[in-house]
Tab-separated table of C-alpha atoms in Angstrom:
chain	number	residue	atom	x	y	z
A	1	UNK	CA	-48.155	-11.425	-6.004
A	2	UNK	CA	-46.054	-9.417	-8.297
A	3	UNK	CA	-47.892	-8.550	-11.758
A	4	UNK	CA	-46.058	-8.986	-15.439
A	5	UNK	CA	-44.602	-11.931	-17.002
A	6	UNK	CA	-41.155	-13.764	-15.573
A	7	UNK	CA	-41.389	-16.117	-19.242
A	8	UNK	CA	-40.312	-19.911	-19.345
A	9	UNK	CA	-38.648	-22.146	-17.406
A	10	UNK	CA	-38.306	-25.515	-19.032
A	11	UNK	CA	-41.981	-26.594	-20.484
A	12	UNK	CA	-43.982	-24.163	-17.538
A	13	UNK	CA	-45.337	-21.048	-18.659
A	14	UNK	CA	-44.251	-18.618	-15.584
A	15	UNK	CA	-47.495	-16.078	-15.148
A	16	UNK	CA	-46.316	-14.673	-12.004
A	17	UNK	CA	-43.370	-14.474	-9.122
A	18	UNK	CA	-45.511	-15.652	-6.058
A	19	UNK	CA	-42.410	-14.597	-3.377
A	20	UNK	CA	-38.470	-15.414	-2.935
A	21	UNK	CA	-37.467	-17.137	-0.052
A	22	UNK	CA	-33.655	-17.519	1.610
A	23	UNK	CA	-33.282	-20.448	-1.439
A	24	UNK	CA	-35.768	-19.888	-4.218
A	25	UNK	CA	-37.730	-17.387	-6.099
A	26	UNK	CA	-41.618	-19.160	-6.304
A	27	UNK	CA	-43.512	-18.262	-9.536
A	28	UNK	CA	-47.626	-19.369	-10.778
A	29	UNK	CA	-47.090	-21.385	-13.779
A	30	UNK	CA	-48.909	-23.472	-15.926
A	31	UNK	CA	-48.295	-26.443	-18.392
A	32	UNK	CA	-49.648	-26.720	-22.008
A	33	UNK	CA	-50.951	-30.071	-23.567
A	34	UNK	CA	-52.776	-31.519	-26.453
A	35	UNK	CA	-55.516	-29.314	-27.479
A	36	UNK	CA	-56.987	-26.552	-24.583
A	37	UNK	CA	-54.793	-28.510	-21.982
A	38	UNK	CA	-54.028	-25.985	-19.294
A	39	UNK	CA	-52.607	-26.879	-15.522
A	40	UNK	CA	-51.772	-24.743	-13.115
A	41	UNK	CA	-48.750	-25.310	-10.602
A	42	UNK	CA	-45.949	-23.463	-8.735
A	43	UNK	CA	-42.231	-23.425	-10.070
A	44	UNK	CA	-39.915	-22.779	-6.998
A	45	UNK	CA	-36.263	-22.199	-9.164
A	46	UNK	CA	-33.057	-21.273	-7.272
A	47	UNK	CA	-32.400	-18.052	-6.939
A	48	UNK	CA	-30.304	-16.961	-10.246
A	49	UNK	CA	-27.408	-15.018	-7.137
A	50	UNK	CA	-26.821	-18.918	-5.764
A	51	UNK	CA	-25.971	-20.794	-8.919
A	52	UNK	CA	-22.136	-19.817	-8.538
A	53	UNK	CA	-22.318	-21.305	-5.181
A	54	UNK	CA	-22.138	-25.160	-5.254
A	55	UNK	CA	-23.233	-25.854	-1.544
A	56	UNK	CA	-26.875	-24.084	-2.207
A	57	UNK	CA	-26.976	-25.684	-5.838
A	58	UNK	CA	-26.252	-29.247	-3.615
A	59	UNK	CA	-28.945	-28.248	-1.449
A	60	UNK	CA	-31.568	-27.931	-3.990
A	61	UNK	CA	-30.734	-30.912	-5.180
A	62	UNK	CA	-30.925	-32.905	-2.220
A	63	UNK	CA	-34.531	-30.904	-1.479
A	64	UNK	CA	-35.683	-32.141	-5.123
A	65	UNK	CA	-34.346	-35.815	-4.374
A	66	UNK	CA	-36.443	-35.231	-0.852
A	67	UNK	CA	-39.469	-34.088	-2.734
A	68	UNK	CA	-39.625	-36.382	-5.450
A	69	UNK	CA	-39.985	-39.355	-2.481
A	70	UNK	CA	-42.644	-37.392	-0.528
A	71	UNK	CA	-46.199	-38.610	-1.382
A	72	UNK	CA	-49.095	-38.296	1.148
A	73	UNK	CA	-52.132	-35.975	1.134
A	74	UNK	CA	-50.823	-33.371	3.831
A	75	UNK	CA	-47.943	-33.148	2.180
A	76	UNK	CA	-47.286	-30.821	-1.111
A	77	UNK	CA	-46.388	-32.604	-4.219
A	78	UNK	CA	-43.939	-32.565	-6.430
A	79	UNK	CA	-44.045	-33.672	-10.309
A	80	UNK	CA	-40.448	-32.603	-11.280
A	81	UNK	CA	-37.054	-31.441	-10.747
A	82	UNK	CA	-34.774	-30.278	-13.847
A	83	UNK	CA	-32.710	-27.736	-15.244
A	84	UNK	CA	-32.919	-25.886	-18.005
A	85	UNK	CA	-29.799	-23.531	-19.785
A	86	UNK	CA	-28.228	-23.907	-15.908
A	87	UNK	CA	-31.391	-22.909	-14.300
A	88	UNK	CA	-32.336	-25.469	-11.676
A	89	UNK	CA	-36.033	-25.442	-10.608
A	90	UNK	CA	-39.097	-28.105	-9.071
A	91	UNK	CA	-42.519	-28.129	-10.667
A	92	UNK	CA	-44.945	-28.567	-7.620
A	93	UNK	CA	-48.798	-28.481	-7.514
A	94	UNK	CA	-50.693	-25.320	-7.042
A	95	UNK	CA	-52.665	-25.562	-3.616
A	96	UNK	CA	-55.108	-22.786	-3.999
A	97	UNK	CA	-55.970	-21.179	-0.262
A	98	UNK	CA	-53.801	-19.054	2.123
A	99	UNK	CA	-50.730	-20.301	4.523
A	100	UNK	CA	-51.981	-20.751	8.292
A	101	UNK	CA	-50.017	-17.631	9.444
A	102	UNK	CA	-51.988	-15.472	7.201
A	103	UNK	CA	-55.064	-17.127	8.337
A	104	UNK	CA	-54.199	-16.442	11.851
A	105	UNK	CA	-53.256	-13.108	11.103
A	106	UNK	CA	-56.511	-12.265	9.001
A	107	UNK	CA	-58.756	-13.334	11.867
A	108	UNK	CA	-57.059	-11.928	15.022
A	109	UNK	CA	-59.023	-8.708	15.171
A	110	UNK	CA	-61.987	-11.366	14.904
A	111	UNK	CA	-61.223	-13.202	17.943
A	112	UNK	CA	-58.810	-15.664	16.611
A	113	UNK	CA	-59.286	-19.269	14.651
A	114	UNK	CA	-61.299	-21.144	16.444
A	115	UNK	CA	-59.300	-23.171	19.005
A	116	UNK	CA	-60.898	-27.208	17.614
A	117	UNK	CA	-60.664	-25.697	14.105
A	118	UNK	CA	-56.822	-24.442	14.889
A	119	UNK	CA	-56.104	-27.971	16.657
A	120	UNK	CA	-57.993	-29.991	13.995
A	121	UNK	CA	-54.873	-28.316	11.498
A	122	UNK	CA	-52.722	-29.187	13.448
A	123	UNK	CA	-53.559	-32.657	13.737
A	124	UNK	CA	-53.552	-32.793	9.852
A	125	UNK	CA	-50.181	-31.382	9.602
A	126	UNK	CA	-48.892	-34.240	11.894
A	127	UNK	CA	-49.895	-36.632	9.916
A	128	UNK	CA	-47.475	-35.299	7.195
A	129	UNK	CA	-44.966	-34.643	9.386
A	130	UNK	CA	-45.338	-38.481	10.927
A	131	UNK	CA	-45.336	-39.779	7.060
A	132	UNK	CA	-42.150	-37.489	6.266
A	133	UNK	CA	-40.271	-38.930	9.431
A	134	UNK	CA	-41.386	-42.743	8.805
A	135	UNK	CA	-40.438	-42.315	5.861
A	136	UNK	CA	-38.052	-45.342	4.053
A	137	UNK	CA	-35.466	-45.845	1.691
A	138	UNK	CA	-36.349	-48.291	-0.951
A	139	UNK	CA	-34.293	-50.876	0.963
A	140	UNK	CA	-36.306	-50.550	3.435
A	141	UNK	CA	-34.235	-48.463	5.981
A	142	UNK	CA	-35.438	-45.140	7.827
A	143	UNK	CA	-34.255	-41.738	6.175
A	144	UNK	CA	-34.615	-39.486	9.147
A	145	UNK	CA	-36.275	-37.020	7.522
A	146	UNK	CA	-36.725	-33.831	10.005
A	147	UNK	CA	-38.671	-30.404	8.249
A	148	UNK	CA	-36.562	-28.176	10.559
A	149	UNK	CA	-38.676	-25.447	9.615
A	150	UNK	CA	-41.708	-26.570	10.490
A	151	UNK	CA	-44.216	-23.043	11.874
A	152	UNK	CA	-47.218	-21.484	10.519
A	153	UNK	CA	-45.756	-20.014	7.021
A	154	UNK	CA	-45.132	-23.758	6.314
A	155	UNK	CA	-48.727	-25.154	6.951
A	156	UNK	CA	-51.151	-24.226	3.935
A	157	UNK	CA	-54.942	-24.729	3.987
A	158	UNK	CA	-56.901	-24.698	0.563
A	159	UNK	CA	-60.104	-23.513	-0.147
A	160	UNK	CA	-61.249	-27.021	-0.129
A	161	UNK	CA	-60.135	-27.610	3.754
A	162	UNK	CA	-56.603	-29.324	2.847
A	163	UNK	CA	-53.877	-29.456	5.447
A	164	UNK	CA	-50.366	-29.451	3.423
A	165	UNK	CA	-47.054	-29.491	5.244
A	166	UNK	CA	-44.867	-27.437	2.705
A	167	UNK	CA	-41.380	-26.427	2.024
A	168	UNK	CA	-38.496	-28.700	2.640
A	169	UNK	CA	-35.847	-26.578	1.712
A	170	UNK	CA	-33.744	-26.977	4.966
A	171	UNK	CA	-35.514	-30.305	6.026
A	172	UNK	CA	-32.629	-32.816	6.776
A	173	UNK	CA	-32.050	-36.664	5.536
A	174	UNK	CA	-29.994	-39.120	5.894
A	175	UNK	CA	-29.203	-39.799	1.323
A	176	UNK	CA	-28.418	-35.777	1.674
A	177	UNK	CA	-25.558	-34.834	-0.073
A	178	UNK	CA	-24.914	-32.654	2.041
A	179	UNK	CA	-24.505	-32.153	6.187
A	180	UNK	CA	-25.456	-29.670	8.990
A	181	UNK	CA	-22.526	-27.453	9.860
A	182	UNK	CA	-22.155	-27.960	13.239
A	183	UNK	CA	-23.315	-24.578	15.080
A	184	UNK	CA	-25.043	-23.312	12.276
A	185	UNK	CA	-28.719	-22.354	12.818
A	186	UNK	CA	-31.383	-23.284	10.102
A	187	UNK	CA	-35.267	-22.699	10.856
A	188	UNK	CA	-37.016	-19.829	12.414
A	189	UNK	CA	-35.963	-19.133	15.991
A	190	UNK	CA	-39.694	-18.670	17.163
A	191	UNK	CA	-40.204	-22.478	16.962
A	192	UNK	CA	-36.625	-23.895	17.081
A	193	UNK	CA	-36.114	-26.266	19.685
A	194	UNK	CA	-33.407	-25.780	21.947
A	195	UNK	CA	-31.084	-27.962	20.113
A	196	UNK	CA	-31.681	-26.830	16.643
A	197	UNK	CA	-31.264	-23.269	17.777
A	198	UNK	CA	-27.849	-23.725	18.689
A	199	UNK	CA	-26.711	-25.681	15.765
A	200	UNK	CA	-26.913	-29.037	17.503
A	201	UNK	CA	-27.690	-32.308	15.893
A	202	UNK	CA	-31.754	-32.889	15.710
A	203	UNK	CA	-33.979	-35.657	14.903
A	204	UNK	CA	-38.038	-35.734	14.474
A	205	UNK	CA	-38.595	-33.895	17.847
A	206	UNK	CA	-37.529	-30.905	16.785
A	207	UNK	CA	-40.133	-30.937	14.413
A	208	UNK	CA	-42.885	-31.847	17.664
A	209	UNK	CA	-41.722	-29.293	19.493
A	210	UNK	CA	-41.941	-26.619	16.760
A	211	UNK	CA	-45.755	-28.464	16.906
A	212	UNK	CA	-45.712	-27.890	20.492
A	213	UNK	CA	-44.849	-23.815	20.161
A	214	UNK	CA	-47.492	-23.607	17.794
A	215	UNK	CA	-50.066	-25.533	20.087
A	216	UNK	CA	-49.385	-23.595	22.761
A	217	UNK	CA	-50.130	-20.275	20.408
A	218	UNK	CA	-53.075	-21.909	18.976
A	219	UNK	CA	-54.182	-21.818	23.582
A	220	UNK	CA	-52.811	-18.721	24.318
A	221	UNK	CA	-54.506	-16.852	21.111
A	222	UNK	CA	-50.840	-14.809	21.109
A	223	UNK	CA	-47.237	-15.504	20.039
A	224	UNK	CA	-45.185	-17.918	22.086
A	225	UNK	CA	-42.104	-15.911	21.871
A	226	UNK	CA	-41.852	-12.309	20.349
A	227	UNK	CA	-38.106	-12.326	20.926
A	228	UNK	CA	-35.462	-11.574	17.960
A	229	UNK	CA	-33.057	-14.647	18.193
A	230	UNK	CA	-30.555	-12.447	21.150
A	231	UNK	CA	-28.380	-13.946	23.089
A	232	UNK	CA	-30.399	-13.702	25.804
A	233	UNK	CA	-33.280	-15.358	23.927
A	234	UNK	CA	-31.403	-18.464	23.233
A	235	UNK	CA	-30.201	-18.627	26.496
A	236	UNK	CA	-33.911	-18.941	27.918
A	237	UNK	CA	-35.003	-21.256	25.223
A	238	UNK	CA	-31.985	-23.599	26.481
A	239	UNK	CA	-33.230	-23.148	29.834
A	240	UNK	CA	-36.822	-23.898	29.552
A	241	UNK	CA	-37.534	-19.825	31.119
A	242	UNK	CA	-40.362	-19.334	28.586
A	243	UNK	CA	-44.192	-19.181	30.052
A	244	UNK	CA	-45.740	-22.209	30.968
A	245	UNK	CA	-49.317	-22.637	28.891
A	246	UNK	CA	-51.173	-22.380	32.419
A	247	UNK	CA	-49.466	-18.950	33.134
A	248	UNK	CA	-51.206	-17.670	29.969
A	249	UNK	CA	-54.266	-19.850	30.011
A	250	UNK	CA	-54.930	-20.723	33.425
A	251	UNK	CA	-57.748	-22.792	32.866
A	252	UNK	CA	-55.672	-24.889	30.754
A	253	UNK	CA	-55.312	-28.771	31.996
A	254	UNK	CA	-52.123	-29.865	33.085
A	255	UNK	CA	-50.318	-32.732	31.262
């Protein structure tokens, strides 16, 4: 966390830039009320370099239309979406714990996460992911909602033992605004399937098998792939080339 002051955005009190992503610059804030009222939250505003450009400002938009429908307990809230003097920004709540990759990271030299604690999160985060891809339109039709970048960074556990799915910045529905461009990669290549690494159209098993890389990590107790996103590296995730589980685990159970 960076130290000092970032100000105001809208009625939030920024304390504190929490990170910048591809999108958004993430900042600890906090609301003021009647009396001693005090709440803490994140601001995620988009990043002041992309307001000339009017496909990421679209983008945003269609993430803060996204957010605004998603509402299940493994899934991060969020209480608004606004602008203020042209700076665009959501208002989400403030999970207090540590992202699973950090968590993994943190207890490697310690043997790992325990494998039924590491599959019990996993479990949790499907059932945000399964709420976000059932999820309707208020005439009752399916929105398609895929994550598309769904992988450790994106799964945060609280203090308190919550499981929240988080970030939909790329996630992809069917109200969007905007489209995929064809070819054009969005996600993180470590737990892309093989059509959303080359650009393809995806639905919600993309997201499962993203679930599926990080099951088979969660076995192996190491990365599934440690490749940069080469040519040759798409090429075997198109061809199914990467280890089987039971070359890495032997013991484990076939399907």
């Amino acid at each position: 966390m960076q130290a000092g002051n970032p100000g105001q955005l809208g009625k939030y009190r920024l304390v504190a830039t929490l990170g910048q992503g591809g999108m958004g610059t993430v900042y600890l804030a906090f609301a003021s009320g009647l009396g001693e009222f005090r709440k803490l939250l994140v601001v995620k505003e988009l990043r002041q370099d992309l307001l000339s450009k009017d496909l990421s400002v679209a983008m945003f938009i269609d993430e803060a239309r996204l957010a605004a429908r998603l509402d299940h307990p493994n899934v991060v809230q969020t209480f608004e979406a606004d602008q203020d003097q042209g700076r665009y920004f959501l208002a989400m709540e403030y999970l207090d714990g540590q992202p699973l990759s950090a968590l993994i990271e943190r207890l490697r030299a310690r043997g790992g996460l325990p494998l039924g604690l590491h599959v019990h999160v996993l479990c949790e985060m499907l059932l945000g992911l399964q709420y976000a891809h059932e999820l309707r339109d208020y005439d009752g039709s399916l929105l398609h909602v895929v994550h598309r970048d769904v992988s450790p960074q994106n799964v945060f556990i609280t203090y308190h033992g919550q499981v929240n799915v988080v970030d939909f910045g790329v996630a992809k529905a069917r109200d969007a605004s905007t489209r995929p461009t064809p070819g054009v990669f969005k996600g993180k290549f470590a737990y892309a399937a093989p059509e959303q690494a080359f650009g393809r159209p995806v639905d919600a098993r993309a997201d499962l098998f993203a679930v599926g890389v990080m099951l088979w990590e969660a076995i192996a107790g190491r990365r599934f792939s440690d490749h940069s996103p080469t040519h040759e590296a798409f090429q075997a995730r198109l061809a199914g080339r990467e280890p089987r589980i039971q070359s890495v685990a032997p013991d484990t159970e076939p399907l």
